[in-house]
Amino acid sequence: MKQKNAIYPGSFDPITKGHMDIIKRSAKMFDKLYVAVLTNSSKSCCFTIEERMEMMRKCTSDMQNVEVCTFSGLLAEYAKKIDVVTSIRGLRAVTDFEYEFQMALTNKKINKELETIFLTTNSKYMYLSSSIVKEIARNGGDISDFVPSVVLDDIKNRLQRKD
Ligand code: PNS
């Protein structure tokens, strides 16, 4: 089966250079890439959906085949609705594997057409996570190596704000 479209779902709280690396590589592999900015019910997000979508739009504004979206409900059902059969996830290390494997199998149980493709993270970003970015920024550290420059100030201003 030819796969022309794919979806890359995540919390992106906030987006990192590791996420951008996965987006750029996926956008080369597919005609169209939906980047779905979502709420992970097992995490409490620091940035609102609107803030995370706005940052994602800024970071992907020069990528013609990338569309930023969001939805409520299940990824497996949304994929059916938009006629996508491929979900992309990045894998950093073996510690990611159990959670990712469980999620991929659950999604496939709900929607048997939906395949999950894992892209190995660029080794430069193996250690990087949104949580680390938040921790460094909240403590006044320099996050410029970790997040796309176009959203650096948005992230710094938001995380150093005391509310
Ligand atoms: O970046 P994250 O937090 O690891 O992304 C997790 C996310 C948002 C992709 C996952 O929680 C998700 O797909 N949520 C949508 C609801 C859903 O389909 N849940 C069942 C997944 S098994």
PDB file of C-alpha atoms and ligand atoms in Angstrom:
ATOM      1  CA  MET A   1       0.000   0.000   0.000  1.00  0.00           C
ATOM      2  CA  LYS A   2       1.356   3.415  -0.914  1.00  0.00           C
ATOM      3  CA  GLN A   3       1.506   5.792   2.002  1.00  0.00           C
ATOM      4  CA  LYS A   4       1.345   9.407   0.954  1.00  0.00           C
ATOM      5  CA  ASN A   5       0.263  11.038   4.179  1.00  0.00           C
ATOM      6  CA  ALA A   6       1.408  10.622   7.763  1.00  0.00           C
ATOM      7  CA  ILE A   7       0.672  12.040  11.170  1.00  0.00           C
ATOM      8  CA  TYR A   8       3.216  12.938  13.832  1.00  0.00           C
ATOM      9  CA  PRO A   9       1.375  13.243  17.163  1.00  0.00           C
ATOM     10  CA  GLY A  10       2.839  14.583  20.385  1.00  0.00           C
ATOM     11  CA  SER A  11       2.481  16.986  23.269  1.00  0.00           C
ATOM     12  CA  PHE A  12       5.344  19.228  22.107  1.00  0.00           C
ATOM     13  CA  ASP A  13       5.384  20.964  25.500  1.00  0.00           C
ATOM     14  CA  PRO A  14       7.434  22.745  24.215  1.00  0.00           C
ATOM     15  CA  ILE A  15       8.805  21.797  20.797  1.00  0.00           C
ATOM     16  CA  THR A  16      12.515  20.927  20.793  1.00  0.00           C
ATOM     17  CA  LYS A  17      15.192  20.582  18.106  1.00  0.00           C
ATOM     18  CA  GLY A  18      14.738  16.819  18.494  1.00  0.00           C
ATOM     19  CA  HIS A  19      11.076  17.136  17.413  1.00  0.00           C
ATOM     20  CA  MET A  20      12.093  19.409  14.522  1.00  0.00           C
ATOM     21  CA  ASP A  21      14.576  16.819  13.318  1.00  0.00           C
ATOM     22  CA  ILE A  22      11.804  14.183  13.201  1.00  0.00           C
ATOM     23  CA  ILE A  23       9.431  16.619  11.431  1.00  0.00           C
ATOM     24  CA  LYS A  24      11.997  17.531   8.752  1.00  0.00           C
ATOM     25  CA  ARG A  25      12.882  13.926   8.037  1.00  0.00           C
ATOM     26  CA  SER A  26       9.227  12.806   7.965  1.00  0.00           C
ATOM     27  CA  ALA A  27       8.235  15.688   5.677  1.00  0.00           C
ATOM     28  CA  LYS A  28      10.794  14.384   3.162  1.00  0.00           C
ATOM     29  CA  MET A  29       9.338  10.885   3.319  1.00  0.00           C
ATOM     30  CA  PHE A  30       5.652  11.755   2.830  1.00  0.00           C
ATOM     31  CA  ASP A  31       3.684  14.002   0.501  1.00  0.00           C
ATOM     32  CA  LYS A  32       1.857  15.492   3.440  1.00  0.00           C
ATOM     33  CA  LEU A  33       2.629  15.450   7.163  1.00  0.00           C
ATOM     34  CA  TYR A  34       0.062  16.342   9.804  1.00  0.00           C
ATOM     35  CA  VAL A  35       1.713  17.435  13.040  1.00  0.00           C
ATOM     36  CA  ALA A  36      -0.919  16.860  15.726  1.00  0.00           C
ATOM     37  CA  VAL A  37      -0.426  18.917  18.873  1.00  0.00           C
ATOM     38  CA  LEU A  38      -2.273  17.012  21.587  1.00  0.00           C
ATOM     39  CA  THR A  39      -3.015  16.682  25.257  1.00  0.00           C
ATOM     40  CA  ASN A  40      -1.424  13.658  26.875  1.00  0.00           C
ATOM     41  CA  SER A  41      -3.812  12.800  29.705  1.00  0.00           C
ATOM     42  CA  SER A  42      -0.989  11.349  31.798  1.00  0.00           C
ATOM     43  CA  LYS A  43       1.042  14.598  31.739  1.00  0.00           C
ATOM     44  CA  SER A  44       0.131  18.078  32.836  1.00  0.00           C
ATOM     45  CA  CYS A  45       1.209  20.503  30.145  1.00  0.00           C
ATOM     46  CA  CYS A  46       2.865  23.787  30.897  1.00  0.00           C
ATOM     47  CA  PHE A  47       1.955  25.495  27.609  1.00  0.00           C
ATOM     48  CA  THR A  48      -1.680  25.676  26.433  1.00  0.00           C
ATOM     49  CA  ILE A  49      -2.734  23.929  23.240  1.00  0.00           C
ATOM     50  CA  GLU A  50      -2.970  27.351  21.547  1.00  0.00           C
ATOM     51  CA  GLU A  51       0.580  28.284  22.620  1.00  0.00           C
ATOM     52  CA  ARG A  52       1.983  24.938  21.496  1.00  0.00           C
ATOM     53  CA  MET A  53       0.175  25.119  18.135  1.00  0.00           C
ATOM     54  CA  GLU A  54       1.341  28.671  17.562  1.00  0.00           C
ATOM     55  CA  MET A  55       4.963  27.670  18.252  1.00  0.00           C
ATOM     56  CA  MET A  56       4.608  24.639  15.989  1.00  0.00           C
ATOM     57  CA  ARG A  57       3.201  26.829  13.193  1.00  0.00           C
ATOM     58  CA  LYS A  58       6.141  29.244  13.533  1.00  0.00           C
ATOM     59  CA  CYS A  59       8.626  26.374  13.358  1.00  0.00           C
ATOM     60  CA  THR A  60       7.048  24.776  10.289  1.00  0.00           C
ATOM     61  CA  SER A  61       5.934  27.885   8.385  1.00  0.00           C
ATOM     62  CA  ASP A  62       8.449  27.285   5.578  1.00  0.00           C
ATOM     63  CA  MET A  63       7.485  23.639   5.144  1.00  0.00           C
ATOM     64  CA  GLN A  64       4.828  23.496   2.426  1.00  0.00           C
ATOM     65  CA  ASN A  65       3.660  19.947   3.088  1.00  0.00           C
ATOM     66  CA  VAL A  66       3.284  20.232   6.865  1.00  0.00           C
ATOM     67  CA  GLU A  67      -0.072  21.007   8.447  1.00  0.00           C
ATOM     68  CA  VAL A  68      -0.396  21.657  12.172  1.00  0.00           C
ATOM     69  CA  CYS A  69      -3.589  20.288  13.693  1.00  0.00           C
ATOM     70  CA  THR A  70      -5.186  19.214  16.945  1.00  0.00           C
ATOM     71  CA  PHE A  71      -8.142  17.085  17.954  1.00  0.00           C
ATOM     72  CA  SER A  72      -9.812  15.646  20.992  1.00  0.00           C
ATOM     73  CA  GLY A  73     -10.356  11.903  21.270  1.00  0.00           C
ATOM     74  CA  LEU A  74      -8.271   9.029  19.995  1.00  0.00           C
ATOM     75  CA  LEU A  75      -5.418   9.237  17.511  1.00  0.00           C
ATOM     76  CA  ALA A  76      -6.523   5.949  15.937  1.00  0.00           C
ATOM     77  CA  GLU A  77      -9.992   7.375  15.218  1.00  0.00           C
ATOM     78  CA  TYR A  78      -8.698  10.733  13.988  1.00  0.00           C
ATOM     79  CA  ALA A  79      -6.302   8.985  11.583  1.00  0.00           C
ATOM     80  CA  LYS A  80      -9.278   7.141  10.059  1.00  0.00           C
ATOM     81  CA  LYS A  81     -11.172  10.391   9.704  1.00  0.00           C
ATOM     82  CA  ILE A  82      -8.388  12.138   7.782  1.00  0.00           C
ATOM     83  CA  ASP A  83      -7.483   8.990   5.830  1.00  0.00           C
ATOM     84  CA  VAL A  84      -3.982   8.545   7.256  1.00  0.00           C
ATOM     85  CA  VAL A  85      -2.517   5.085   7.839  1.00  0.00           C
ATOM     86  CA  THR A  86       0.907   6.026   9.188  1.00  0.00           C
ATOM     87  CA  SER A  87       1.791   7.492  12.535  1.00  0.00           C
ATOM     88  CA  ILE A  88       5.342   8.683  13.153  1.00  0.00           C
ATOM     89  CA  ARG A  89       7.082   8.637  16.521  1.00  0.00           C
ATOM     90  CA  GLY A  90      10.679   9.388  17.436  1.00  0.00           C
ATOM     91  CA  LEU A  91      12.658   6.903  19.533  1.00  0.00           C
ATOM     92  CA  ARG A  92      15.503   8.248  21.608  1.00  0.00           C
ATOM     93  CA  ALA A  93      16.623   5.270  23.637  1.00  0.00           C
ATOM     94  CA  VAL A  94      15.509   1.939  24.945  1.00  0.00           C
ATOM     95  CA  THR A  95      13.744   3.723  27.808  1.00  0.00           C
ATOM     96  CA  ASP A  96      11.210   5.103  25.297  1.00  0.00           C
ATOM     97  CA  PHE A  97      10.507   1.686  23.878  1.00  0.00           C
ATOM     98  CA  GLU A  98       8.022   0.124  26.287  1.00  0.00           C
ATOM     99  CA  TYR A  99       5.663   3.105  26.239  1.00  0.00           C
ATOM    100  CA  GLU A 100       5.945   3.513  22.468  1.00  0.00           C
ATOM    101  CA  PHE A 101       5.399  -0.191  21.828  1.00  0.00           C
ATOM    102  CA  GLN A 102       2.290  -0.202  24.024  1.00  0.00           C
ATOM    103  CA  MET A 103       0.917   2.884  22.295  1.00  0.00           C
ATOM    104  CA  ALA A 104       1.596   1.520  18.791  1.00  0.00           C
ATOM    105  CA  LEU A 105      -0.114  -1.782  19.561  1.00  0.00           C
ATOM    106  CA  THR A 106      -3.090  -0.095  21.207  1.00  0.00           C
ATOM    107  CA  ASN A 107      -3.530   2.223  18.239  1.00  0.00           C
ATOM    108  CA  LYS A 108      -3.390  -0.751  15.886  1.00  0.00           C
ATOM    109  CA  LYS A 109      -5.961  -2.638  17.956  1.00  0.00           C
ATOM    110  CA  ILE A 110      -8.350   0.309  17.629  1.00  0.00           C
ATOM    111  CA  ASN A 111      -7.571   0.954  13.961  1.00  0.00           C
ATOM    112  CA  LYS A 112      -6.041  -2.020  12.193  1.00  0.00           C
ATOM    113  CA  GLU A 113      -4.937   0.110   9.229  1.00  0.00           C
ATOM    114  CA  LEU A 114      -2.765   2.353  11.377  1.00  0.00           C
ATOM    115  CA  GLU A 115       0.948   1.546  11.308  1.00  0.00           C
ATOM    116  CA  THR A 116       3.447   3.279  13.564  1.00  0.00           C
ATOM    117  CA  ILE A 117       6.834   4.093  12.085  1.00  0.00           C
ATOM    118  CA  PHE A 118       9.627   4.876  14.512  1.00  0.00           C
ATOM    119  CA  LEU A 119      12.422   7.196  13.478  1.00  0.00           C
ATOM    120  CA  THR A 120      15.556   7.014  15.558  1.00  0.00           C
ATOM    121  CA  THR A 121      16.395  10.395  16.934  1.00  0.00           C
ATOM    122  CA  ASN A 122      19.516  12.059  15.618  1.00  0.00           C
ATOM    123  CA  SER A 123      22.285  11.143  18.088  1.00  0.00           C
ATOM    124  CA  LYS A 124      22.817  14.876  18.738  1.00  0.00           C
ATOM    125  CA  TYR A 125      19.410  14.945  20.443  1.00  0.00           C
ATOM    126  CA  MET A 126      19.399  11.575  22.227  1.00  0.00           C
ATOM    127  CA  TYR A 127      19.376  13.162  25.658  1.00  0.00           C
ATOM    128  CA  LEU A 128      16.960  15.957  24.839  1.00  0.00           C
ATOM    129  CA  SER A 129      13.379  16.177  26.099  1.00  0.00           C
ATOM    130  CA  SER A 130      10.761  18.868  26.628  1.00  0.00           C
ATOM    131  CA  SER A 131      11.023  18.261  30.384  1.00  0.00           C
ATOM    132  CA  ILE A 132      14.750  19.008  30.345  1.00  0.00           C
ATOM    133  CA  VAL A 133      14.145  22.197  28.362  1.00  0.00           C
ATOM    134  CA  LYS A 134      11.542  23.358  30.914  1.00  0.00           C
ATOM    135  CA  GLU A 135      13.793  22.539  33.851  1.00  0.00           C
ATOM    136  CA  ILE A 136      16.744  24.480  32.385  1.00  0.00           C
ATOM    137  CA  ALA A 137      14.655  27.484  31.333  1.00  0.00           C
ATOM    138  CA  ARG A 138      12.843  27.740  34.666  1.00  0.00           C
ATOM    139  CA  ASN A 139      16.205  27.897  36.383  1.00  0.00           C
ATOM    140  CA  GLY A 140      17.462  30.648  34.127  1.00  0.00           C
ATOM    141  CA  GLY A 141      19.720  28.415  31.997  1.00  0.00           C
ATOM    142  CA  ASP A 142      20.473  28.769  28.301  1.00  0.00           C
ATOM    143  CA  ILE A 143      18.144  26.670  26.116  1.00  0.00           C
ATOM    144  CA  SER A 144      19.267  28.063  22.760  1.00  0.00           C
ATOM    145  CA  ASP A 145      20.924  24.778  21.760  1.00  0.00           C
ATOM    146  CA  PHE A 146      17.767  22.842  22.495  1.00  0.00           C
ATOM    147  CA  VAL A 147      14.832  24.681  20.899  1.00  0.00           C
ATOM    148  CA  PRO A 148      14.276  26.211  17.438  1.00  0.00           C
ATOM    149  CA  SER A 149      15.489  29.822  17.464  1.00  0.00           C
ATOM    150  CA  VAL A 150      12.162  31.126  16.143  1.00  0.00           C
ATOM    151  CA  VAL A 151      10.425  30.132  19.409  1.00  0.00           C
ATOM    152  CA  LEU A 152      13.307  30.674  21.829  1.00  0.00           C
ATOM    153  CA  ASP A 153      11.932  33.920  23.243  1.00  0.00           C
ATOM    154  CA  ASP A 154       8.369  32.575  23.474  1.00  0.00           C
ATOM    155  CA  ILE A 155       9.603  29.667  25.576  1.00  0.00           C
ATOM    156  CA  LYS A 156      11.964  31.712  27.739  1.00  0.00           C
ATOM    157  CA  ASN A 157       9.398  34.425  28.428  1.00  0.00           C
ATOM    158  CA  ARG A 158       6.696  31.944  29.298  1.00  0.00           C
ATOM    159  CA  LEU A 159       8.813  29.758  31.570  1.00  0.00           C
ATOM    160  CA  GLN A 160      10.513  32.549  33.412  1.00  0.00           C
ATOM    161  CA  ARG A 161       7.171  34.219  34.074  1.00  0.00           C
ATOM    162  CA  LYS A 162       6.047  33.682  37.631  1.00  0.00           C
ATOM    163  CA  ASP A 163       2.424  32.521  37.358  1.00  0.00           C
TER     164      ASP A 163
HETATM  165  O1  PNS B   1       4.620  13.647  23.277  1.00  0.00           O
HETATM  166  P1  PNS B   1       3.855  12.623  24.051  1.00  0.00           P
HETATM  167  O2  PNS B   1       3.260  13.227  25.312  1.00  0.00           O
HETATM  168  O3  PNS B   1       4.643  11.373  24.350  1.00  0.00           O
HETATM  169  O4  PNS B   1       2.625  12.206  23.093  1.00  0.00           O
HETATM  170  C1  PNS B   1       1.659  11.273  23.517  1.00  0.00           C
HETATM  171  C2  PNS B   1       0.410  11.393  22.618  1.00  0.00           C
HETATM  172  C3  PNS B   1      -0.180  12.797  22.720  1.00  0.00           C
HETATM  173  C4  PNS B   1       0.807  11.103  21.189  1.00  0.00           C
HETATM  174  C5  PNS B   1      -0.627  10.321  23.096  1.00  0.00           C
HETATM  175  O5  PNS B   1      -0.960  10.566  24.426  1.00  0.00           O
HETATM  176  C6  PNS B   1      -1.881  10.319  22.225  1.00  0.00           C
HETATM  177  O6  PNS B   1      -1.875   9.777  21.137  1.00  0.00           O
HETATM  178  N1  PNS B   1      -2.949  10.953  22.716  1.00  0.00           N
HETATM  179  C7  PNS B   1      -4.202  11.046  21.980  1.00  0.00           C
HETATM  180  C8  PNS B   1      -5.261  10.152  22.635  1.00  0.00           C
HETATM  181  C9  PNS B   1      -5.023   8.694  22.309  1.00  0.00           C
HETATM  182  O7  PNS B   1      -5.174   8.252  21.183  1.00  0.00           O
HETATM  183  N2  PNS B   1      -4.618   7.936  23.337  1.00  0.00           N
HETATM  184  C10 PNS B   1      -4.350   6.523  23.226  1.00  0.00           C
HETATM  185  C11 PNS B   1      -2.897   6.293  22.906  1.00  0.00           C
HETATM  186  S1  PNS B   1      -2.558   4.603  23.234  1.00  0.00           S
END
